[in-house]
Amino acid sequence: MNVQAALFYFFAAILVFAALRVVTSRNPVHSALWLVLAFFTAAAHWLMLRAEFLAIALVLVYVGAVMVLFLFVVMMLDVNFDNLRSQFRSYIPVGATVGVLVLVEMALVILGSFLKPVTAPAGAAAARGSNTRALGSVLYTDYVYPFEIAAVVLLVAIIAAIVLTHRKRKGTKYQNPGDQVKVRAKDRLRILNIPSEKREGQA
Amino acid sequence: MDGMLVPVQQFFGSAWPAVWTLAKIVCVVVPLILSVAYLTLVERKVIGWMQVRIGPNRVGPWGLLQPFADVFKLIFKEIILPSGASKYLFFIAPVLSIGPAVAAWAVIPFNDTTVLADINAGLLYVLAMTSIGVYGIVLAGWASNSKYAFLGCLRSAAQIVSYELAMGFALVGVLMAANSLNLGDIVRGQEGGAAYWYFIPLFPLFIVYVISGVAETNRHPFDMAEGESEIVAGFHVEYSGVTFAVFFLAEYMNMILIAALASTMFLGGWLSPWPQLNYLTIAGFAPFGDGMPWLFAKMAFVLFIFLWIRATFPRYRYDQIMRLGWKVFIPLTLVWIVFLAIMMQTPWAGLFH
């Protein structure tokens, strides 16, 4: 067994263990952290395939942003998982059906790729030059329309999310930072020049 | 140099690449930790002078041994585990905050040839590493089982995620100007003197990057995660002794890292401001030519600005931090990226490369 295979099995073992802990750990915060570890090891696998852009993007987007927000929400909500777990067994039929379906679909895909003759592996394109450059050039030439459409769909989703959650309540006071910055001392403070009274008997 | 290493190389045999890499890592990390130690002293001295005080001057001549006194004090303090704290996460959190701070240094080029890992996606790697540093803070806040720490960690999570976007967009501008994600190539793209450094065509992005850098490292005036006037010490309120020292180390390492990145991407990295200085040689050696001293000088300048900001500005209010990040910086960077993209299609494209 060469070093690369050893590394693969090492990362694979961590990945499978972390993925298992995501669903088995009792504490939702721990689950989220195991998921972070799972993403990290998946990124390590991609690095071994020389897909450095995808690996770093996975860490950057999922670990660096999505999971932070996940943790944020999970910590804030303070869900009592033991209550949720009390009816755990009633979901077994649905869960088992979905699980078997996913398993069959994955088996079909993997079997299909075994039956076909081996095409260029993922590393071949990367070996010629930077994986990032290759990805960029393909994305903006061959796949430019799907890419742009995906971008527009995401933009619509962003705007929809803002429109759905943003509402102006009546009676709420808003600050305008521009006005605050523009304020000068003479707008707020009036200095009056009142002549002091003279005491009687003084000159 | 290479000849001298041959016997050592034979001694380690097939383990040599690992040993050599470790040796190089030590060569980066040890000076880094020493500079953190003296950055704390410089910070206290500079802020002292700005406030017409003397600053630390009791330990050693001019207070030069102050950092070591602080380190020994922290090492000998008791580590307290709060009751009800999550035991493992409480101790993993400082490690998670210092790990990325050190790991990002792997791709920083110190001069034309000196870099630990010359990877193609260096810029993305740095962005990824700085973005996972927030886990240390979030976990510290949650694992401490304290309201103050928890408030600090929530503030920090929201703040870092917001400012990361502006930071990422600023880096997109650099990437467009340099046509490369490799930090060494980005510096080589700025060759030709100070007029060719990217801080001129990318000036708004430079400003956004430096300010977001202050926010990312939770430094004053963006230190909402600590905010001692409101939430005592924020996320590290329950940490004592070495565990606190590790958080402290991570914060200052991140500061130096942001300074190194700002110098590399906007201020020409190891390049000298006048290329003519390369020809000013004394006995075949150019003392003011391109090289590490220029990088360190630029980093010192950026770090001084960080300290200056800290001594000058009052702390932001939380909602105003969010406003600045989302409503000012992100639109500003987006507009400048579009402007850059348009200008690059015109005859003036050369000005923006």
mmCIF file of N, CA and C in Angstrom, chain B residues 178-239:
data_model
loop_
_atom_site.group_PDB
_atom_site.id
_atom_site.type_symbol
_atom_site.label_atom_id
_atom_site.label_comp_id
_atom_site.label_asym_id
_atom_site.label_seq_id
_atom_site.Cartn_x
_atom_site.Cartn_y
_atom_site.Cartn_z
ATOM 1 N N ALA B 178 -4.176 41.117 -11.120
ATOM 2 C CA ALA B 178 -2.960 40.311 -11.226
ATOM 3 C C ALA B 178 -3.125 39.139 -12.181
ATOM 4 N N ASN B 179 -4.349 38.768 -12.532
ATOM 5 C CA ASN B 179 -4.613 37.587 -13.353
ATOM 6 C C ASN B 179 -4.061 36.327 -12.731
ATOM 7 N N SER B 180 -3.950 36.285 -11.422
ATOM 8 C CA SER B 180 -3.422 35.080 -10.800
ATOM 9 C C SER B 180 -3.905 35.003 -9.356
ATOM 10 N N LEU B 181 -3.979 33.749 -8.858
ATOM 11 C CA LEU B 181 -4.332 33.558 -7.452
ATOM 12 C C LEU B 181 -3.098 33.275 -6.623
ATOM 13 N N ASN B 182 -1.939 33.153 -7.298
ATOM 14 C CA ASN B 182 -0.705 32.849 -6.585
ATOM 15 C C ASN B 182 -0.128 34.129 -6.000
ATOM 16 N N LEU B 183 0.149 34.150 -4.704
ATOM 17 C CA LEU B 183 0.574 35.393 -4.059
ATOM 18 C C LEU B 183 1.906 35.884 -4.624
ATOM 19 N N GLY B 184 2.803 34.961 -4.976
ATOM 20 C CA GLY B 184 4.081 35.368 -5.575
ATOM 21 C C GLY B 184 3.852 36.073 -6.902
ATOM 22 N N ASP B 185 2.958 35.525 -7.735
ATOM 23 C CA ASP B 185 2.660 36.155 -9.028
ATOM 24 C C ASP B 185 1.988 37.504 -8.838
ATOM 25 N N ILE B 186 1.176 37.632 -7.770
ATOM 26 C CA ILE B 186 0.518 38.912 -7.513
ATOM 27 C C ILE B 186 1.569 39.980 -7.236
ATOM 28 N N VAL B 187 2.602 39.627 -6.450
ATOM 29 C CA VAL B 187 3.655 40.600 -6.181
ATOM 30 C C VAL B 187 4.429 40.894 -7.462
ATOM 31 N N ARG B 188 4.740 39.830 -8.236
ATOM 32 C CA ARG B 188 5.491 40.059 -9.482
ATOM 33 C C ARG B 188 4.697 40.934 -10.445
ATOM 34 N N GLY B 189 3.373 40.908 -10.368
ATOM 35 C CA GLY B 189 2.558 41.764 -11.217
ATOM 36 C C GLY B 189 2.682 43.240 -10.861
ATOM 37 N N GLN B 190 3.262 43.549 -9.691
ATOM 38 C CA GLN B 190 3.363 44.950 -9.258
ATOM 39 C C GLN B 190 4.769 45.492 -9.465
ATOM 40 N N GLU B 191 5.590 44.771 -10.245
ATOM 41 C CA GLU B 191 6.964 45.218 -10.430
ATOM 42 C C GLU B 191 7.027 46.552 -11.161
ATOM 43 N N GLY B 192 8.076 47.339 -10.907
ATOM 44 C CA GLY B 192 8.286 48.579 -11.634
ATOM 45 C C GLY B 192 8.227 49.814 -10.760
ATOM 46 N N GLY B 193 8.149 49.640 -9.458
ATOM 47 C CA GLY B 193 8.158 50.809 -8.576
ATOM 48 C C GLY B 193 6.822 51.072 -7.938
ATOM 49 N N ALA B 194 6.824 52.016 -6.983
ATOM 50 C CA ALA B 194 5.632 52.258 -6.167
ATOM 51 C C ALA B 194 4.426 52.653 -7.002
ATOM 52 N N ALA B 195 4.644 53.278 -8.168
ATOM 53 C CA ALA B 195 3.519 53.717 -8.987
ATOM 54 C C ALA B 195 2.745 52.536 -9.562
ATOM 55 N N TYR B 196 3.375 51.326 -9.548
ATOM 56 C CA TYR B 196 2.712 50.163 -10.129
ATOM 57 C C TYR B 196 2.048 49.298 -9.065
ATOM 58 N N TRP B 197 2.167 49.684 -7.799
ATOM 59 C CA TRP B 197 1.549 48.862 -6.759
ATOM 60 C C TRP B 197 0.040 48.985 -6.856
ATOM 61 N N TYR B 198 -0.632 47.890 -6.439
ATOM 62 C CA TYR B 198 -2.074 47.824 -6.672
ATOM 63 C C TYR B 198 -2.877 48.768 -5.799
ATOM 64 N N PHE B 199 -2.269 49.386 -4.778
ATOM 65 C CA PHE B 199 -3.101 50.241 -3.932
ATOM 66 C C PHE B 199 -3.549 51.488 -4.682
ATOM 67 N N ILE B 200 -2.903 51.809 -5.826
ATOM 68 C CA ILE B 200 -3.348 52.983 -6.580
ATOM 69 C C ILE B 200 -4.580 52.677 -7.442
ATOM 70 N N PRO B 201 -4.513 51.672 -8.352
ATOM 71 C CA PRO B 201 -5.753 51.417 -9.118
ATOM 72 C C PRO B 201 -6.867 50.823 -8.262
ATOM 73 N N LEU B 202 -6.509 50.132 -7.178
ATOM 74 C CA LEU B 202 -7.525 49.471 -6.363
ATOM 75 C C LEU B 202 -7.716 50.198 -5.041
ATOM 76 N N PHE B 203 -7.570 51.541 -5.049
ATOM 77 C CA PHE B 203 -7.522 52.258 -3.778
ATOM 78 C C PHE B 203 -8.728 51.980 -2.865
ATOM 79 N N PRO B 204 -9.991 52.033 -3.397
ATOM 80 C CA PRO B 204 -11.130 51.755 -2.500
ATOM 81 C C PRO B 204 -11.057 50.348 -1.923
ATOM 82 N N LEU B 205 -10.587 49.392 -2.745
ATOM 83 C CA LEU B 205 -10.510 48.017 -2.258
ATOM 84 C C LEU B 205 -9.449 47.898 -1.171
ATOM 85 N N PHE B 206 -8.367 48.653 -1.323
ATOM 86 C CA PHE B 206 -7.302 48.646 -0.317
ATOM 87 C C PHE B 206 -7.837 49.126 1.029
ATOM 88 N N ILE B 207 -8.564 50.251 0.974
ATOM 89 C CA ILE B 207 -9.131 50.793 2.215
ATOM 90 C C ILE B 207 -10.108 49.794 2.832
ATOM 91 N N VAL B 208 -10.987 49.218 1.977
ATOM 92 C CA VAL B 208 -11.967 48.252 2.483
ATOM 93 C C VAL B 208 -11.240 47.053 3.080
ATOM 94 N N TYR B 209 -10.161 46.622 2.433
ATOM 95 C CA TYR B 209 -9.447 45.448 2.917
ATOM 96 C C TYR B 209 -8.839 45.710 4.293
ATOM 97 N N VAL B 210 -8.198 46.858 4.441
ATOM 98 C CA VAL B 210 -7.544 47.145 5.721
ATOM 99 C C VAL B 210 -8.587 47.247 6.843
ATOM 100 N N ILE B 211 -9.707 47.941 6.553
ATOM 101 C CA ILE B 211 -10.721 48.093 7.605
ATOM 102 C C ILE B 211 -11.378 46.742 7.908
ATOM 103 N N SER B 212 -11.668 45.953 6.846
ATOM 104 C CA SER B 212 -12.232 44.626 7.097
ATOM 105 C C SER B 212 -11.243 43.768 7.855
ATOM 106 N N GLY B 213 -9.943 43.983 7.605
ATOM 107 C CA GLY B 213 -8.924 43.233 8.328
ATOM 108 C C GLY B 213 -8.990 43.533 9.812
ATOM 109 N N VAL B 214 -9.176 44.799 10.145
ATOM 110 C CA VAL B 214 -9.319 45.167 11.558
ATOM 111 C C VAL B 214 -10.552 44.475 12.131
ATOM 112 N N ALA B 215 -11.645 44.451 11.347
ATOM 113 C CA ALA B 215 -12.873 43.823 11.826
ATOM 114 C C ALA B 215 -12.702 42.315 11.951
ATOM 115 N N GLU B 216 -12.008 41.705 10.999
ATOM 116 C CA GLU B 216 -11.831 40.253 11.018
ATOM 117 C C GLU B 216 -11.017 39.800 12.215
ATOM 118 N N THR B 217 -10.049 40.621 12.627
ATOM 119 C CA THR B 217 -9.213 40.223 13.748
ATOM 120 C C THR B 217 -9.814 40.668 15.080
ATOM 121 N N ASN B 218 -11.045 41.172 15.035
ATOM 122 C CA ASN B 218 -11.733 41.613 16.253
ATOM 123 C C ASN B 218 -10.938 42.665 17.003
ATOM 124 N N ARG B 219 -10.302 43.528 16.262
ATOM 125 C CA ARG B 219 -9.516 44.577 16.893
ATOM 126 C C ARG B 219 -10.391 45.807 17.110
ATOM 127 N N HIS B 220 -9.983 46.613 18.052
ATOM 128 C CA HIS B 220 -10.625 47.892 18.262
ATOM 129 C C HIS B 220 -10.575 48.706 16.958
ATOM 130 N N PRO B 221 -11.587 49.462 16.511
ATOM 131 C CA PRO B 221 -12.897 49.716 17.118
ATOM 132 C C PRO B 221 -13.969 48.697 16.764
ATOM 133 N N PHE B 222 -13.565 47.523 16.259
ATOM 134 C CA PHE B 222 -14.561 46.515 15.902
ATOM 135 C C PHE B 222 -14.554 45.369 16.906
ATOM 136 N N ASP B 223 -14.076 45.599 18.132
ATOM 137 C CA ASP B 223 -13.940 44.476 19.059
ATOM 138 C C ASP B 223 -15.228 44.226 19.819
ATOM 139 N N MET B 224 -16.318 44.032 19.040
ATOM 140 C CA MET B 224 -17.603 43.756 19.670
ATOM 141 C C MET B 224 -17.580 42.424 20.402
ATOM 142 N N ALA B 225 -16.724 41.495 19.943
ATOM 143 C CA ALA B 225 -16.669 40.176 20.582
ATOM 144 C C ALA B 225 -16.129 40.295 22.000
ATOM 145 N N GLU B 226 -15.320 41.333 22.275
ATOM 146 C CA GLU B 226 -14.780 41.502 23.617
ATOM 147 C C GLU B 226 -15.569 42.557 24.384
ATOM 148 N N GLY B 227 -15.681 43.751 23.792
ATOM 149 C CA GLY B 227 -16.499 44.823 24.334
ATOM 150 C C GLY B 227 -16.522 44.916 25.849
ATOM 151 N N GLU B 228 -15.391 45.258 26.473
ATOM 152 C CA GLU B 228 -15.339 45.143 27.928
ATOM 153 C C GLU B 228 -16.297 46.072 28.641
ATOM 154 N N SER B 229 -16.779 47.132 27.968
ATOM 155 C CA SER B 229 -17.712 48.013 28.665
ATOM 156 C C SER B 229 -19.112 47.425 28.702
ATOM 157 N N GLU B 230 -19.383 46.436 27.824
ATOM 158 C CA GLU B 230 -20.731 45.870 27.788
ATOM 159 C C GLU B 230 -20.772 44.422 28.257
ATOM 160 N N ILE B 231 -19.846 43.607 27.760
ATOM 161 C CA ILE B 231 -19.923 42.177 28.074
ATOM 162 C C ILE B 231 -18.610 41.693 28.682
ATOM 163 N N VAL B 232 -18.031 42.483 29.551
ATOM 164 C CA VAL B 232 -16.835 42.148 30.327
ATOM 165 C C VAL B 232 -15.634 41.871 29.432
ATOM 166 N N ALA B 233 -15.452 40.645 28.969
ATOM 167 C CA ALA B 233 -14.372 40.396 28.007
ATOM 168 C C ALA B 233 -14.849 39.523 26.872
ATOM 169 N N GLY B 234 -16.183 39.384 26.744
ATOM 170 C CA GLY B 234 -16.714 38.634 25.629
ATOM 171 C C GLY B 234 -16.324 37.173 25.644
ATOM 172 N N PHE B 235 -15.932 36.677 24.479
ATOM 173 C CA PHE B 235 -15.796 35.227 24.316
ATOM 174 C C PHE B 235 -14.747 34.620 25.226
ATOM 175 N N HIS B 236 -13.717 35.377 25.647
ATOM 176 C CA HIS B 236 -12.683 34.740 26.469
ATOM 177 C C HIS B 236 -12.788 35.138 27.942
ATOM 178 N N VAL B 237 -13.995 35.501 28.376
ATOM 179 C CA VAL B 237 -14.129 35.937 29.766
ATOM 180 C C VAL B 237 -13.836 34.806 30.746
ATOM 181 N N GLU B 238 -14.097 33.551 30.355
ATOM 182 C CA GLU B 238 -13.895 32.430 31.279
ATOM 183 C C GLU B 238 -12.509 31.809 31.147
ATOM 184 N N TYR B 239 -11.691 32.334 30.254
ATOM 185 C CA TYR B 239 -10.390 31.697 30.023
ATOM 186 C C TYR B 239 -9.325 32.353 30.877
#
